[in-house]
Short mmCIF file of C-alpha atoms and ligand atoms in Angstrom, two decimals:
data_model
loop_
_atom_site.label_atom_id
_atom_site.label_comp_id
_atom_site.label_asym_id
_atom_site.label_seq_id
_atom_site.Cartn_x
_atom_site.Cartn_y
_atom_site.Cartn_z
CA MET A 1 -0.29 0.05 -0.21
CA VAL A 2 1.32 3.12 -1.19
CA ARG A 3 0.18 6.40 2.01
CA ILE A 4 0.44 9.82 1.07
CA LEU A 5 0.51 13.26 2.50
CA GLY A 6 -1.07 15.48 0.49
CA ILE A 7 -0.62 18.87 2.00
CA GLU A 8 -2.90 22.59 0.39
CA THR A 9 -1.84 26.38 1.71
CA SER A 10 -3.43 27.74 -1.97
CA CYS A 11 -5.35 30.21 -0.70
CA ASP A 12 -6.95 30.73 3.03
CA GLU A 13 -7.30 26.85 4.23
CA THR A 14 -4.35 24.55 6.11
CA ALA A 15 -5.40 21.35 4.74
CA ILE A 16 -3.99 18.31 5.19
CA GLY A 17 -5.35 14.68 4.13
CA ILE A 18 -3.58 10.85 3.53
CA VAL A 19 -4.11 9.21 1.01
CA GLU A 20 -3.59 5.07 0.08
CA ASP A 21 -3.53 3.73 -2.76
CA GLY A 22 -4.53 7.20 -4.80
CA ARG A 23 -8.09 6.53 -3.84
CA ARG A 24 -8.73 5.73 -0.10
CA VAL A 25 -8.84 8.92 2.04
CA ALA A 26 -7.58 8.42 5.16
CA SER A 27 -7.65 11.47 6.99
CA SER A 28 -8.84 15.14 5.71
CA VAL A 29 -8.49 17.96 7.96
CA VAL A 30 -8.80 20.92 6.89
CA ALA A 31 -8.10 24.56 9.31
CA SER A 32 -9.05 27.95 6.91
CA SER A 33 -8.32 30.99 8.20
CA GLN A 34 -11.95 32.86 7.42
CA GLU A 35 -12.85 34.37 10.10
CA PHE A 36 -9.57 36.34 10.37
CA HIS A 37 -10.85 37.52 7.09
CA ARG A 38 -14.08 37.85 7.02
CA PRO A 39 -13.60 41.84 8.16
CA TYR A 40 -11.77 42.36 4.80
CA GLY A 41 -14.94 41.00 3.61
CA GLY A 42 -12.02 38.92 1.10
CA VAL A 43 -8.88 37.19 2.37
CA VAL A 44 -5.85 39.12 3.04
CA PRO A 45 -2.51 37.65 1.63
CA GLU A 46 -0.64 37.83 4.47
CA ILE A 47 -3.20 37.21 7.43
CA ALA A 48 -3.67 33.56 5.17
CA SER A 49 0.61 32.92 6.32
CA ARG A 50 0.46 34.08 9.10
CA VAL A 51 -2.31 31.66 10.21
CA HIS A 52 -0.72 28.98 7.66
CA VAL A 53 2.49 29.29 9.42
CA GLU A 54 1.00 28.64 12.52
CA VAL A 55 -1.32 26.08 12.18
CA ILE A 56 0.18 23.06 9.90
CA TRP A 57 1.82 21.68 12.15
CA GLY A 58 -0.76 20.60 14.68
CA VAL A 59 -3.12 20.21 11.40
CA CYS A 60 0.22 17.48 10.08
CA GLU A 61 -0.59 16.01 13.86
CA GLU A 62 -4.47 15.84 13.54
CA ALA A 63 -3.90 14.16 9.99
CA LEU A 64 -1.73 11.50 10.90
CA ALA A 65 -4.35 10.79 14.43
CA ARG A 66 -7.22 10.56 12.54
CA ALA A 67 -5.69 8.35 9.63
CA GLN A 68 -3.65 6.36 12.50
CA CYS A 69 -0.28 6.65 11.54
CA GLN A 70 2.75 7.41 12.13
CA LEU A 71 5.08 10.11 9.42
CA ALA A 72 7.06 7.58 9.18
CA GLN A 73 4.61 5.08 7.47
CA ILE A 74 4.13 8.27 5.47
CA ASP A 75 5.59 6.80 1.35
CA ALA A 76 5.91 10.33 -0.04
CA ILE A 77 4.76 14.05 0.55
CA ALA A 78 2.50 15.95 -1.84
CA VAL A 79 1.97 19.48 -2.01
CA THR A 80 0.39 22.06 -3.94
CA GLN A 81 3.17 24.11 -6.00
CA GLY A 82 0.26 26.74 -7.64
CA PRO A 83 -1.68 28.65 -8.73
CA GLY A 84 -1.70 30.38 -5.69
CA LEU A 85 -1.16 33.34 -3.19
CA PRO A 86 2.59 33.64 -2.80
CA GLY A 87 3.30 33.63 0.52
CA ALA A 88 0.60 30.98 1.63
CA LEU A 89 2.04 28.76 -1.01
CA LEU A 90 5.59 28.88 -0.19
CA ILE A 91 4.70 27.98 3.68
CA GLY A 92 3.33 24.47 1.64
CA LEU A 93 6.36 23.99 0.14
CA ALA A 94 8.87 24.46 3.06
CA PHE A 95 6.75 22.30 5.72
CA ALA A 96 6.39 19.71 2.39
CA LYS A 97 10.61 20.21 1.50
CA GLY A 98 11.14 20.05 6.03
CA LEU A 99 8.99 16.42 5.53
CA ALA A 100 10.07 14.86 2.94
CA LEU A 101 14.01 15.79 3.38
CA SER A 102 14.04 14.17 7.40
CA LEU A 103 11.79 11.20 6.10
CA ASP A 104 13.87 11.19 2.69
CA ARG A 105 10.55 10.53 0.91
CA PRO A 106 9.92 11.35 -2.64
CA LEU A 107 8.31 15.19 -2.91
CA ILE A 108 5.42 15.58 -5.57
CA GLY A 109 4.16 18.99 -6.62
CA VAL A 110 1.01 18.69 -8.19
CA ASP A 111 -1.28 21.32 -9.39
CA HIS A 112 -4.16 22.57 -7.76
CA LEU A 113 -6.63 23.08 -10.37
CA ALA A 114 -5.82 19.35 -11.79
CA ALA A 115 -6.25 18.17 -8.37
CA HIS A 116 -9.73 19.31 -8.28
CA LEU A 117 -10.97 17.41 -11.22
CA TYR A 118 -8.63 14.55 -9.86
CA VAL A 119 -10.61 14.03 -6.83
CA GLY A 120 -13.73 12.84 -9.36
CA GLU A 121 -11.31 10.41 -9.60
CA MET A 122 -10.73 9.54 -6.86
CA THR A 123 -14.43 8.74 -6.23
CA GLY A 124 -15.27 5.53 -8.52
CA SER A 125 -13.15 3.38 -10.19
CA ASP A 126 -14.75 3.60 -13.46
CA VAL A 127 -14.06 6.77 -13.68
CA GLU A 128 -10.30 7.32 -15.53
CA PRO A 129 -9.41 9.97 -18.42
CA PRO A 130 -10.97 11.28 -20.41
CA TYR A 131 -13.58 13.39 -19.30
CA VAL A 132 -14.78 17.48 -19.37
CA GLY A 133 -13.92 18.70 -16.37
CA LEU A 134 -15.00 21.67 -15.44
CA VAL A 135 -13.58 23.91 -12.28
CA VAL A 136 -15.26 26.09 -10.39
CA SER A 137 -13.52 27.45 -7.26
CA GLY A 138 -13.08 31.54 -5.64
CA GLY A 139 -9.98 31.80 -7.57
CA HIS A 140 -10.68 29.68 -11.21
CA THR A 141 -12.95 29.23 -14.22
CA LEU A 142 -12.41 26.76 -16.77
CA LEU A 143 -13.07 24.38 -18.87
CA CYS A 144 -11.21 21.55 -19.99
CA VAL A 145 -10.44 17.37 -21.88
CA VAL A 146 -8.78 15.24 -19.20
CA HIS A 147 -6.43 13.06 -21.20
CA PRO A 148 -4.84 9.75 -20.33
CA GLU A 149 -1.89 10.61 -17.97
CA GLN A 150 -3.85 13.64 -16.58
CA ARG A 151 -2.78 15.41 -19.61
CA VAL A 152 -4.69 18.86 -19.52
CA GLU A 153 -6.56 20.41 -22.85
CA LEU A 154 -7.68 24.08 -21.98
CA LEU A 155 -11.02 25.04 -23.92
CA GLY A 156 -11.17 27.62 -22.20
CA GLU A 157 -11.85 29.67 -19.08
CA THR A 158 -13.06 32.66 -17.36
CA LYS A 159 -11.88 36.80 -18.77
CA ASP A 160 -12.94 38.66 -15.77
CA ASP A 161 -14.62 36.99 -12.49
CA ALA A 162 -14.13 33.67 -11.55
CA VAL A 163 -18.02 31.67 -10.50
CA GLY A 164 -16.94 31.87 -6.77
CA GLU A 165 -15.71 35.50 -7.25
CA SER A 166 -18.98 36.30 -7.37
CA PHE A 167 -20.89 33.73 -5.45
CA ASP A 168 -18.45 35.83 -3.04
CA LYS A 169 -18.64 39.77 -4.37
CA VAL A 170 -22.53 39.11 -4.44
CA ALA A 171 -23.16 37.83 -1.07
CA LYS A 172 -20.96 40.87 0.26
CA MET A 173 -23.62 43.63 -2.17
CA LEU A 174 -26.49 41.19 0.16
CA GLY A 175 -24.29 42.23 3.54
CA LEU A 176 -24.46 38.01 3.44
CA GLY A 177 -20.74 37.92 4.88
CA TYR A 178 -17.51 36.15 3.76
CA PRO A 179 -17.44 33.71 2.17
CA GLY A 180 -20.40 34.27 0.75
CA GLY A 181 -21.26 30.91 -1.18
CA PRO A 182 -22.26 29.20 1.01
CA ALA A 183 -24.28 32.26 2.37
CA ILE A 184 -25.97 32.47 -1.49
CA ASP A 185 -26.52 28.98 -1.42
CA ARG A 186 -28.60 28.03 1.97
CA LEU A 187 -30.42 32.29 1.43
CA SER A 188 -31.52 30.54 -1.85
CA GLU A 189 -33.74 27.65 -0.42
CA GLU A 190 -36.39 30.95 0.98
CA GLY A 191 -35.78 32.68 -2.84
CA ARG A 192 -37.70 32.73 -5.66
CA ARG A 193 -34.63 32.03 -8.58
CA ASP A 194 -37.09 33.95 -10.84
CA ALA A 195 -37.77 36.92 -9.11
CA VAL A 196 -35.73 38.90 -11.52
CA ALA A 197 -34.26 37.85 -15.04
CA PHE A 198 -30.22 38.72 -14.61
CA THR A 199 -28.07 38.37 -17.26
CA ARG A 200 -26.81 35.80 -18.52
CA SER A 201 -23.81 36.23 -20.72
CA THR A 202 -23.32 32.91 -22.94
CA ALA A 203 -24.20 33.64 -26.15
CA ARG A 204 -20.51 33.75 -27.41
CA ASP A 205 -19.71 30.51 -29.29
CA GLY A 206 -16.51 29.91 -27.00
CA PHE A 207 -15.60 28.19 -23.96
CA ASP A 208 -14.60 31.19 -21.89
CA PHE A 209 -16.77 32.12 -19.71
CA SER A 210 -17.38 36.03 -18.41
CA PHE A 211 -18.95 36.43 -14.69
CA SER A 212 -18.60 39.96 -14.35
CA GLY A 213 -21.37 40.89 -16.48
CA LEU A 214 -24.09 39.13 -13.46
CA LYS A 215 -22.04 40.72 -11.07
CA THR A 216 -22.45 43.83 -12.69
CA ASP A 217 -26.36 43.31 -13.28
CA VAL A 218 -26.99 42.15 -9.40
CA TYR A 219 -25.27 45.19 -7.89
CA ARG A 220 -27.30 48.10 -10.40
CA TYR A 221 -30.10 46.27 -9.00
CA VAL A 222 -29.64 45.81 -5.73
CA GLN A 223 -28.74 49.83 -5.76
CA LYS A 224 -31.81 50.49 -7.77
CA LEU A 225 -33.79 49.08 -4.30
CA GLY A 226 -32.28 51.29 -2.57
CA GLN A 227 -29.89 50.12 -1.05
CA GLY A 228 -25.85 50.44 -0.45
CA ALA A 229 -23.65 52.83 -2.53
CA GLY A 230 -19.82 53.45 -2.68
CA ASP A 231 -18.91 49.43 -2.50
CA LYS A 232 -19.74 47.24 -5.55
CA GLY A 233 -17.64 44.18 -3.01
CA GLN A 234 -15.04 43.04 -4.15
CA GLY A 235 -14.78 39.40 -2.59
CA LYS A 236 -12.14 37.06 -2.83
CA ASP A 237 -8.89 39.34 -4.39
CA HIS A 238 -7.34 39.56 -2.24
CA THR A 239 -7.00 43.21 -1.24
CA PRO A 240 -8.17 45.14 2.36
CA ARG A 241 -11.29 46.64 1.84
CA PRO A 242 -13.75 48.65 3.79
CA GLY A 243 -16.20 46.59 5.41
CA PRO A 244 -19.01 44.54 3.90
CA LEU A 245 -22.02 47.18 2.85
CA ALA A 246 -24.96 45.87 5.05
CA PRO A 247 -28.17 45.30 3.96
CA GLY A 248 -30.41 49.13 3.81
CA PRO A 249 -33.57 49.46 5.71
CA GLN A 250 -35.69 48.69 1.97
CA LEU A 251 -34.10 45.22 2.10
CA ASP A 252 -35.84 42.77 3.50
CA ARG A 253 -34.82 39.02 3.85
CA GLN A 254 -37.05 38.16 1.40
CA GLN A 255 -36.27 40.33 -1.15
CA ILE A 256 -32.72 39.37 0.01
CA ALA A 257 -32.99 35.77 -0.92
CA ASP A 258 -35.40 36.64 -4.54
CA ILE A 259 -31.58 38.39 -5.06
CA ALA A 260 -29.98 35.90 -3.79
CA ALA A 261 -31.23 32.81 -6.22
CA SER A 262 -31.84 34.63 -8.84
CA PHE A 263 -28.63 35.60 -9.10
CA GLN A 264 -27.83 32.46 -8.28
CA GLU A 265 -29.47 30.72 -10.82
CA ALA A 266 -27.99 32.57 -13.63
CA ALA A 267 -24.45 31.71 -12.81
CA VAL A 268 -25.33 28.07 -12.82
CA ASP A 269 -27.27 28.73 -15.91
CA ILE A 270 -23.82 29.91 -17.63
CA LEU A 271 -22.00 26.80 -16.36
CA MET A 272 -24.37 24.79 -17.88
CA ALA A 273 -24.42 26.13 -20.57
CA LYS A 274 -21.32 25.72 -21.16
CA ALA A 275 -21.01 22.13 -19.90
CA LEU A 276 -23.20 21.92 -22.45
CA ARG A 277 -21.72 22.97 -25.80
CA ALA A 278 -18.22 21.10 -24.32
CA CYS A 279 -19.86 17.69 -24.63
CA GLN A 280 -21.56 18.41 -27.21
CA ARG A 281 -18.54 19.64 -28.78
CA THR A 282 -15.98 17.11 -28.16
CA GLY A 283 -18.35 14.03 -27.72
CA LEU A 284 -17.05 13.24 -24.47
CA ARG A 285 -20.35 12.39 -22.20
CA ARG A 286 -18.34 11.89 -18.70
CA LEU A 287 -18.04 15.39 -16.67
CA VAL A 288 -16.11 15.94 -14.12
CA VAL A 289 -16.77 18.94 -11.73
CA GLY A 290 -14.36 19.87 -8.86
CA GLY A 291 -13.71 23.06 -6.78
CA GLY A 292 -15.82 24.86 -3.89
CA VAL A 293 -18.57 26.54 -5.92
CA ALA A 294 -19.06 22.60 -7.06
CA ALA A 295 -20.37 22.26 -3.25
CA ASN A 296 -22.77 24.75 -4.46
CA ARG A 297 -26.96 22.34 -4.41
CA ARG A 298 -28.10 24.42 -6.73
CA LEU A 299 -25.57 23.97 -9.67
CA ARG A 300 -25.20 19.66 -8.26
CA GLU A 301 -29.09 19.70 -8.49
CA ARG A 302 -29.26 20.44 -11.96
CA LEU A 303 -26.18 18.70 -13.57
CA GLN A 304 -27.88 15.97 -11.36
CA HIS A 305 -30.70 16.44 -13.31
CA GLU A 306 -29.48 16.38 -16.63
CA GLN A 307 -28.07 13.25 -15.81
CA GLN A 308 -30.90 11.69 -15.33
CA ALA A 309 -32.23 13.43 -18.89
CA GLY A 310 -29.71 11.05 -20.20
CA THR A 311 -26.99 14.15 -21.60
CA TRP A 312 -24.48 13.20 -19.31
CA GLN A 313 -22.54 10.99 -17.24
CA VAL A 314 -21.13 13.79 -14.56
CA VAL A 315 -19.50 12.59 -11.20
CA VAL A 316 -19.35 15.68 -8.64
CA PRO A 317 -18.06 15.12 -5.35
CA GLU A 318 -18.94 14.79 -1.88
CA PRO A 319 -18.52 18.91 -0.66
CA SER A 320 -16.06 18.49 1.12
CA LEU A 321 -13.38 17.08 -1.79
CA CYS A 322 -15.36 19.36 -3.55
CA VAL A 323 -13.40 22.36 -1.40
CA ASP A 324 -9.94 22.87 -0.62
CA ASN A 325 -8.27 19.54 0.96
CA GLY A 326 -5.39 17.83 1.05
CA ALA A 327 -6.73 14.17 0.15
CA MET A 328 -6.74 15.58 -3.44
CA VAL A 329 -3.36 16.53 -4.25
CA ALA A 330 -2.19 13.23 -2.95
CA GLY A 331 -4.54 11.76 -5.27
CA LEU A 332 -3.28 13.29 -8.11
CA ALA A 333 -0.18 12.71 -5.86
CA PHE A 334 -0.25 8.78 -6.80
CA ALA A 335 -1.09 8.98 -9.93
CA SER A 336 2.18 11.38 -10.79
CA LEU A 337 4.24 8.78 -8.29
CA ARG A 338 2.77 6.00 -10.25
CA ARG A 339 4.16 7.26 -14.31
CA GLY A 340 7.80 7.29 -12.07
CA HIS A 341 7.44 11.48 -11.17
CA ARG A 342 9.51 12.96 -8.53
CA SER A 343 9.97 17.14 -7.66
CA PRO A 344 13.41 18.34 -6.73
CA LEU A 345 14.08 19.82 -3.39
CA ASN A 346 14.57 23.14 -4.48
CA LEU A 347 11.09 22.88 -5.96
CA ASN A 348 8.78 26.32 -6.60
CA ILE A 349 5.95 27.39 -6.52
CA TYR A 350 3.67 29.30 -9.88
CA THR A 351 1.20 31.48 -8.73
CA ASN A 352 -0.89 31.16 -12.12
CA SER A 353 -2.30 29.24 -13.64
CA GLN A 354 -0.20 26.42 -15.68
CA LEU A 355 -3.37 24.86 -17.92
CA ASN A 356 -3.34 25.79 -21.83
O1 KG4 B 401 -11.82 25.75 -4.99
P1 KG4 B 401 -12.49 26.22 -3.21
O2 KG4 B 401 -12.39 25.98 -1.67
O3 KG4 B 401 -10.52 27.29 -3.19
C1 KG4 B 401 -10.45 27.76 -4.00
O4 KG4 B 401 -10.05 27.46 -4.77
O5 KG4 B 401 -10.49 29.21 -4.76
O6 KG4 B 401 -13.50 27.55 -3.67
C2 KG4 B 401 -13.41 28.57 -2.36
C3 KG4 B 401 -15.23 29.21 -3.42
C4 KG4 B 401 -14.71 30.72 -2.89
O7 KG4 B 401 -16.05 31.66 -3.78
C5 KG4 B 401 -16.83 30.32 -1.77
O8 KG4 B 401 -17.95 31.30 -1.42
C6 KG4 B 401 -17.34 28.69 -3.61
O9 KG4 B 401 -16.36 28.53 -3.69
N1 KG4 B 401 -18.35 28.31 -2.92
C7 KG4 B 401 -19.13 28.11 -2.79
C8 KG4 B 401 -20.44 27.21 -1.95
N2 KG4 B 401 -19.20 26.58 -1.17
C9 KG4 B 401 -18.07 26.89 -1.36
N3 KG4 B 401 -20.45 28.08 -3.89
C10 KG4 B 401 -21.56 28.49 -4.46
N4 KG4 B 401 -21.88 27.38 -3.07
C11 KG4 B 401 -21.56 26.83 -2.43
N5 KG4 B 401 -22.02 25.73 -1.47
ZN1 ZN B 402 -9.54 25.32 -4.79
#
């Protein structure tokens, strides 16, 4: 049995998972610094880095304890190399190198976005490339084809905001706090999806996405209803901002829920339209979805609905494996290790997506 310890520190989660033979998740521990970013309405890189340093050893001990194993029983150390926040990535990488060196085990750097998709392969023994991959996270939104040996062919990506970022920004406009995705998901249950017909920028023929038009549309609508002025809600753009807008006195809970549900429906429509197009054009019937927004209940429902209609076979991991975690890093590293890949100890980080 090959036991890999995977380390993920690309943004605000310090996460370590232990995975056996690339599939069985023995443990997955996630410590988030979200509460420290909340007053700023988005991730503050310096705070994220500091918290990673403070908690990473404890997260590692917890992951080992839950997997009921010792460090000496770990066969390889995997770590997210990028993309992500540079300071945050460097802490995970330094920690991984320290473990690899002291334990004399191979070090394997993996791509964060490829890892989000690989979790789909971990969910069932029959999930293998080629398939269409849809990554929907706070920093990225992309469609690709994953070929055998994890070779990724990019079909399209967002030209402006990532979909998770648009959830976070709209939540901020509505005074729902950070991170906004889960808050919008919850509140949408109380709202009407057809209350407001927000724009859906799916018209262009390719596979690229755009969410800024939708965000601006929601902003204008909220303004029109008389809510706060000035701040467009900067969400997860990693820059400290003045505190989030409180909902204006004119907006009651039902109005906010209606806006949330209508926005969510528009965002899901955009994702669905592009994913359908990708499956049609490539002729592939399997779709694997990963990244934090794949935890969204309405998106999951719509994806399953299309499966029942016979459109595709969709693979969406359980919500805890959609958001950032260390198990996905360890899983993908197993596939790399099997192909003989090892990273040098002078491995460096990268901050922008390498998928092209
Ligand atoms: O993949 P992830 O954990 O981190 C990045 O790689 O960015 O994704 C985080 C993003 C955030 O924007 C968060 O608001 C969004 O995923 N998210 C959700 C839900 N859970 C997390 N968005 C919509 N509905 C959810 N249930
Ligand atoms: Zn992620």
